Amino acid sequence: MALYSEKVMDHFRNPRNVGIIENADGIGEVGNPVCGDIMKIYLKIDNDIITDVKFETFGCGSAIASSSMASELIKGRPLSEALKLTNKAVTEALDGLPAHKLHCSVLAEEAIKKAVKDYYDNNGIEYDHSLFPACEDCAHCGEMA
Protein backbone atom coordinates (compact mmCIF):
# COMPACT_ATOMS: atom_id res chain seq x y z
CA MET A 1 0.00 0.00 0.00
CA ALA A 2 1.24 3.48 -0.86
CA LEU A 3 2.17 5.80 1.99
CA TYR A 4 0.16 8.66 0.43
CA SER A 5 -3.21 8.63 -1.33
CA GLU A 6 -3.61 9.78 -4.91
CA LYS A 7 -5.40 12.90 -3.63
CA VAL A 8 -2.50 13.81 -1.35
CA MET A 9 -0.08 13.38 -4.24
CA ASP A 10 -2.30 15.42 -6.57
CA HIS A 11 -2.62 18.32 -4.11
CA PHE A 12 1.12 18.17 -3.44
CA ARG A 13 2.11 18.13 -7.12
CA ASN A 14 -0.68 20.51 -8.25
CA PRO A 15 -1.57 22.64 -5.24
CA ARG A 16 -4.63 24.83 -5.58
CA ASN A 17 -4.80 28.46 -4.45
CA VAL A 18 -1.08 29.02 -3.90
CA GLY A 19 -0.02 32.62 -3.48
CA ILE A 20 -0.65 35.84 -1.65
CA ILE A 21 -3.75 38.04 -1.57
CA GLU A 22 -2.68 41.68 -1.45
CA ASN A 23 -4.88 43.58 1.02
CA ALA A 24 -6.29 40.34 2.42
CA ASP A 25 -9.20 40.73 4.81
CA GLY A 26 -7.78 38.10 7.15
CA ILE A 27 -4.38 36.44 7.49
CA GLY A 28 -3.52 33.45 9.65
CA GLU A 29 -0.02 32.09 10.16
CA VAL A 30 0.88 29.01 12.17
CA GLY A 31 3.90 26.82 12.53
CA ASN A 32 5.06 23.60 14.10
CA PRO A 33 8.47 23.98 15.74
CA VAL A 34 9.00 20.21 15.86
CA CYS A 35 8.75 19.57 12.11
CA GLY A 36 9.40 23.09 10.85
CA ASP A 37 6.19 23.41 8.80
CA ILE A 38 4.82 26.94 8.43
CA MET A 39 1.45 27.83 6.86
CA LYS A 40 0.07 31.22 6.01
CA ILE A 41 -3.53 31.57 4.83
CA TYR A 42 -4.95 34.71 3.20
CA LEU A 43 -8.71 35.34 3.00
CA LYS A 44 -10.79 37.74 0.94
CA ILE A 45 -14.25 38.09 2.46
CA ASP A 46 -17.40 39.72 1.10
CA ASN A 47 -20.70 39.68 3.01
CA ASP A 48 -19.43 36.93 5.33
CA ILE A 49 -18.45 34.70 2.36
CA ILE A 50 -14.86 33.66 1.63
CA THR A 51 -14.60 34.82 -1.97
CA ASP A 52 -10.91 34.00 -2.33
CA VAL A 53 -8.28 32.11 -0.40
CA LYS A 54 -4.57 31.72 -1.00
CA PHE A 55 -1.84 30.06 0.97
CA GLU A 56 1.92 29.88 1.34
CA THR A 57 3.30 26.77 2.98
CA PHE A 58 6.85 25.91 3.84
CA GLY A 59 6.94 22.25 4.66
CA CYS A 60 6.55 18.68 3.56
CA GLY A 61 4.22 17.28 0.92
CA SER A 62 1.53 16.56 3.52
CA ALA A 63 1.61 20.17 4.71
CA ILE A 64 1.26 21.47 1.16
CA ALA A 65 -1.52 19.00 0.35
CA SER A 66 -3.36 19.86 3.58
CA SER A 67 -3.16 23.60 2.85
CA SER A 68 -4.35 23.06 -0.71
CA MET A 69 -7.28 20.87 0.27
CA ALA A 70 -8.31 23.12 3.16
CA SER A 71 -8.32 26.13 0.83
CA GLU A 72 -10.59 24.26 -1.57
CA LEU A 73 -12.94 23.24 1.23
CA ILE A 74 -13.54 26.82 2.45
CA LYS A 75 -13.52 28.80 -0.81
CA GLY A 76 -16.97 30.20 -1.53
CA ARG A 77 -18.25 29.22 1.93
CA PRO A 78 -19.56 31.39 4.78
CA LEU A 79 -17.15 32.12 7.61
CA SER A 80 -19.33 30.06 9.95
CA GLU A 81 -18.66 26.97 7.82
CA ALA A 82 -14.94 27.70 7.58
CA LEU A 83 -14.77 27.82 11.36
CA LYS A 84 -16.31 24.35 11.54
CA LEU A 85 -13.66 22.83 9.26
CA THR A 86 -11.69 20.28 11.25
CA ASN A 87 -8.37 18.62 10.65
CA LYS A 88 -10.31 15.36 10.42
CA ALA A 89 -12.37 16.74 7.51
CA VAL A 90 -9.18 17.84 5.73
CA THR A 91 -7.62 14.41 6.27
CA GLU A 92 -10.76 12.63 5.05
CA ALA A 93 -10.97 14.85 1.96
CA LEU A 94 -7.38 13.82 1.17
CA ASP A 95 -8.33 10.14 1.59
CA GLY A 96 -6.12 9.96 4.66
CA LEU A 97 -2.69 10.94 5.88
CA PRO A 98 -0.10 8.79 7.63
CA ALA A 99 -0.45 9.04 11.41
CA HIS A 100 2.87 10.84 11.74
CA LYS A 101 1.63 13.52 9.29
CA LEU A 102 -1.75 14.29 10.87
CA HIS A 103 -0.27 17.42 12.45
CA CYS A 104 -0.23 18.95 8.95
CA SER A 105 -4.02 18.88 8.78
CA VAL A 106 -4.13 20.40 12.27
CA LEU A 107 -1.97 23.29 11.06
CA ALA A 108 -4.39 23.92 8.16
CA GLU A 109 -7.36 24.07 10.56
CA GLU A 110 -5.49 26.41 12.92
CA ALA A 111 -4.34 28.73 10.11
CA ILE A 112 -7.91 29.14 8.86
CA LYS A 113 -9.18 29.91 12.35
CA LYS A 114 -6.42 32.47 12.87
CA ALA A 115 -7.26 34.13 9.53
CA VAL A 116 -10.95 34.37 10.43
CA LYS A 117 -10.08 35.73 13.88
CA ASP A 118 -7.77 38.28 12.25
CA TYR A 119 -10.67 39.39 10.03
CA TYR A 120 -12.99 39.73 13.03
CA ASP A 121 -10.37 41.65 15.03
CA ASN A 122 -9.52 44.00 12.14
CA ASN A 123 -13.18 44.83 11.60
CA GLY A 124 -14.32 45.07 15.21
CA ILE A 125 -16.69 42.13 14.78
CA GLU A 126 -17.78 40.45 18.01
CA TYR A 127 -17.25 36.70 18.19
CA ASP A 128 -17.28 33.75 20.53
CA HIS A 129 -13.71 33.53 21.84
CA SER A 130 -14.11 29.81 22.54
CA LEU A 131 -14.09 29.20 18.75
CA PHE A 132 -10.43 30.08 18.60
CA PRO A 133 -7.36 28.54 20.21
CA ALA A 134 -5.54 30.66 22.76
CA CYS A 135 -3.49 33.26 20.98
CA GLU A 136 -0.08 34.66 21.75
CA ASP A 137 -1.33 38.17 22.51
CA CYS A 138 -5.09 38.50 22.44
CA ALA A 139 -6.08 42.12 23.02
CA HIS A 140 -9.74 41.14 23.36
CA CYS A 141 -9.58 38.44 25.98
CA GLY A 142 -6.10 38.68 27.49
CA GLU A 143 -5.33 35.01 26.79
CA MET A 144 -1.76 33.89 26.60
CA ALA A 145 -0.62 30.77 24.76
mmCIF file of C-alpha atoms in Angstrom:
data_model
loop_
_atom_site.group_PDB
_atom_site.id
_atom_site.type_symbol
_atom_site.label_atom_id
_atom_site.label_comp_id
_atom_site.label_asym_id
_atom_site.label_seq_id
_atom_site.Cartn_x
_atom_site.Cartn_y
_atom_site.Cartn_z
ATOM 1 C CA MET A 1 0.000 0.000 0.000
ATOM 2 C CA ALA A 2 1.236 3.483 -0.855
ATOM 3 C CA LEU A 3 2.167 5.801 1.993
ATOM 4 C CA TYR A 4 0.156 8.664 0.434
ATOM 5 C CA SER A 5 -3.212 8.629 -1.326
ATOM 6 C CA GLU A 6 -3.614 9.780 -4.912
ATOM 7 C CA LYS A 7 -5.405 12.902 -3.627
ATOM 8 C CA VAL A 8 -2.503 13.806 -1.353
ATOM 9 C CA MET A 9 -0.077 13.383 -4.237
ATOM 10 C CA ASP A 10 -2.296 15.418 -6.574
ATOM 11 C CA HIS A 11 -2.620 18.321 -4.108
ATOM 12 C CA PHE A 12 1.120 18.171 -3.436
ATOM 13 C CA ARG A 13 2.107 18.129 -7.120
ATOM 14 C CA ASN A 14 -0.676 20.513 -8.250
ATOM 15 C CA PRO A 15 -1.568 22.640 -5.240
ATOM 16 C CA ARG A 16 -4.632 24.829 -5.582
ATOM 17 C CA ASN A 17 -4.797 28.465 -4.450
ATOM 18 C CA VAL A 18 -1.078 29.015 -3.897
ATOM 19 C CA GLY A 19 -0.017 32.619 -3.480
ATOM 20 C CA ILE A 20 -0.655 35.842 -1.646
ATOM 21 C CA ILE A 21 -3.746 38.038 -1.569
ATOM 22 C CA GLU A 22 -2.682 41.676 -1.448
ATOM 23 C CA ASN A 23 -4.876 43.583 1.015
ATOM 24 C CA ALA A 24 -6.292 40.337 2.417
ATOM 25 C CA ASP A 25 -9.195 40.729 4.809
ATOM 26 C CA GLY A 26 -7.781 38.100 7.154
ATOM 27 C CA ILE A 27 -4.381 36.436 7.494
ATOM 28 C CA GLY A 28 -3.517 33.446 9.648
ATOM 29 C CA GLU A 29 -0.019 32.092 10.164
ATOM 30 C CA VAL A 30 0.883 29.015 12.175
ATOM 31 C CA GLY A 31 3.896 26.819 12.534
ATOM 32 C CA ASN A 32 5.058 23.596 14.101
ATOM 33 C CA PRO A 33 8.468 23.985 15.739
ATOM 34 C CA VAL A 34 9.002 20.213 15.857
ATOM 35 C CA CYS A 35 8.748 19.565 12.113
ATOM 36 C CA GLY A 36 9.398 23.091 10.855
ATOM 37 C CA ASP A 37 6.188 23.409 8.800
ATOM 38 C CA ILE A 38 4.817 26.945 8.429
ATOM 39 C CA MET A 39 1.451 27.827 6.864
ATOM 40 C CA LYS A 40 0.075 31.221 6.010
ATOM 41 C CA ILE A 41 -3.529 31.573 4.825
ATOM 42 C CA TYR A 42 -4.954 34.714 3.205
ATOM 43 C CA LEU A 43 -8.705 35.340 3.005
ATOM 44 C CA LYS A 44 -10.786 37.740 0.943
ATOM 45 C CA ILE A 45 -14.245 38.091 2.461
ATOM 46 C CA ASP A 46 -17.397 39.719 1.100
ATOM 47 C CA ASN A 47 -20.696 39.677 3.009
ATOM 48 C CA ASP A 48 -19.429 36.929 5.328
ATOM 49 C CA ILE A 49 -18.446 34.696 2.361
ATOM 50 C CA ILE A 50 -14.862 33.658 1.625
ATOM 51 C CA THR A 51 -14.597 34.819 -1.972
ATOM 52 C CA ASP A 52 -10.914 34.004 -2.335
ATOM 53 C CA VAL A 53 -8.281 32.111 -0.397
ATOM 54 C CA LYS A 54 -4.569 31.721 -1.002
ATOM 55 C CA PHE A 55 -1.835 30.062 0.974
ATOM 56 C CA GLU A 56 1.918 29.879 1.340
ATOM 57 C CA THR A 57 3.301 26.770 2.982
ATOM 58 C CA PHE A 58 6.853 25.909 3.836
ATOM 59 C CA GLY A 59 6.936 22.255 4.659
ATOM 60 C CA CYS A 60 6.549 18.681 3.562
ATOM 61 C CA GLY A 61 4.222 17.280 0.922
ATOM 62 C CA SER A 62 1.531 16.558 3.519
ATOM 63 C CA ALA A 63 1.609 20.166 4.708
ATOM 64 C CA ILE A 64 1.260 21.474 1.164
ATOM 65 C CA ALA A 65 -1.522 19.003 0.349
ATOM 66 C CA SER A 66 -3.363 19.864 3.585
ATOM 67 C CA SER A 67 -3.159 23.598 2.845
ATOM 68 C CA SER A 68 -4.348 23.062 -0.712
ATOM 69 C CA MET A 69 -7.280 20.868 0.271
ATOM 70 C CA ALA A 70 -8.306 23.121 3.161
ATOM 71 C CA SER A 71 -8.321 26.128 0.834
ATOM 72 C CA GLU A 72 -10.594 24.262 -1.572
ATOM 73 C CA LEU A 73 -12.943 23.238 1.232
ATOM 74 C CA ILE A 74 -13.542 26.819 2.452
ATOM 75 C CA LYS A 75 -13.521 28.804 -0.806
ATOM 76 C CA GLY A 76 -16.974 30.196 -1.529
ATOM 77 C CA ARG A 77 -18.246 29.221 1.927
ATOM 78 C CA PRO A 78 -19.561 31.387 4.782
ATOM 79 C CA LEU A 79 -17.154 32.120 7.615
ATOM 80 C CA SER A 80 -19.328 30.062 9.955
ATOM 81 C CA GLU A 81 -18.660 26.969 7.819
ATOM 82 C CA ALA A 82 -14.940 27.705 7.579
ATOM 83 C CA LEU A 83 -14.771 27.821 11.365
ATOM 84 C CA LYS A 84 -16.308 24.345 11.538
ATOM 85 C CA LEU A 85 -13.658 22.834 9.261
ATOM 86 C CA THR A 86 -11.690 20.283 11.248
ATOM 87 C CA ASN A 87 -8.371 18.621 10.648
ATOM 88 C CA LYS A 88 -10.310 15.364 10.423
ATOM 89 C CA ALA A 89 -12.371 16.742 7.513
ATOM 90 C CA VAL A 90 -9.178 17.837 5.734
ATOM 91 C CA THR A 91 -7.620 14.410 6.273
ATOM 92 C CA GLU A 92 -10.759 12.625 5.050
ATOM 93 C CA ALA A 93 -10.966 14.852 1.956
ATOM 94 C CA LEU A 94 -7.381 13.818 1.166
ATOM 95 C CA ASP A 95 -8.331 10.144 1.589
ATOM 96 C CA GLY A 96 -6.121 9.963 4.659
ATOM 97 C CA LEU A 97 -2.687 10.938 5.882
ATOM 98 C CA PRO A 98 -0.102 8.789 7.626
ATOM 99 C CA ALA A 99 -0.451 9.038 11.406
ATOM 100 C CA HIS A 100 2.870 10.838 11.737
ATOM 101 C CA LYS A 101 1.633 13.519 9.291
ATOM 102 C CA LEU A 102 -1.754 14.294 10.867
ATOM 103 C CA HIS A 103 -0.266 17.418 12.454
ATOM 104 C CA CYS A 104 -0.225 18.948 8.949
ATOM 105 C CA SER A 105 -4.016 18.882 8.779
ATOM 106 C CA VAL A 106 -4.133 20.404 12.273
ATOM 107 C CA LEU A 107 -1.973 23.292 11.061
ATOM 108 C CA ALA A 108 -4.390 23.919 8.164
ATOM 109 C CA GLU A 109 -7.356 24.066 10.560
ATOM 110 C CA GLU A 110 -5.491 26.405 12.915
ATOM 111 C CA ALA A 111 -4.338 28.731 10.110
ATOM 112 C CA ILE A 112 -7.905 29.144 8.860
ATOM 113 C CA LYS A 113 -9.180 29.908 12.353
ATOM 114 C CA LYS A 114 -6.418 32.471 12.866
ATOM 115 C CA ALA A 115 -7.255 34.134 9.533
ATOM 116 C CA VAL A 116 -10.946 34.372 10.434
ATOM 117 C CA LYS A 117 -10.079 35.728 13.881
ATOM 118 C CA ASP A 118 -7.774 38.280 12.250
ATOM 119 C CA TYR A 119 -10.669 39.390 10.026
ATOM 120 C CA TYR A 120 -12.985 39.729 13.026
ATOM 121 C CA ASP A 121 -10.374 41.645 15.032
ATOM 122 C CA ASN A 122 -9.524 44.002 12.144
ATOM 123 C CA ASN A 123 -13.176 44.828 11.599
ATOM 124 C CA GLY A 124 -14.315 45.070 15.211
ATOM 125 C CA ILE A 125 -16.692 42.127 14.782
ATOM 126 C CA GLU A 126 -17.778 40.454 18.007
ATOM 127 C CA TYR A 127 -17.245 36.695 18.187
ATOM 128 C CA ASP A 128 -17.283 33.747 20.531
ATOM 129 C CA HIS A 129 -13.714 33.528 21.835
ATOM 130 C CA SER A 130 -14.106 29.814 22.544
ATOM 131 C CA LEU A 131 -14.094 29.197 18.755
ATOM 132 C CA PHE A 132 -10.426 30.078 18.598
ATOM 133 C CA PRO A 133 -7.359 28.539 20.211
ATOM 134 C CA ALA A 134 -5.541 30.664 22.761
ATOM 135 C CA CYS A 135 -3.488 33.258 20.983
ATOM 136 C CA GLU A 136 -0.084 34.664 21.754
ATOM 137 C CA ASP A 137 -1.329 38.173 22.512
ATOM 138 C CA CYS A 138 -5.090 38.500 22.441
ATOM 139 C CA ALA A 139 -6.080 42.115 23.024
ATOM 140 C CA HIS A 140 -9.743 41.139 23.357
ATOM 141 C CA CYS A 141 -9.584 38.445 25.984
ATOM 142 C CA GLY A 142 -6.105 38.676 27.485
ATOM 143 C CA GLU A 143 -5.335 35.013 26.787
ATOM 144 C CA MET A 144 -1.762 33.892 26.600
ATOM 145 C CA ALA A 145 -0.620 30.766 24.764
#
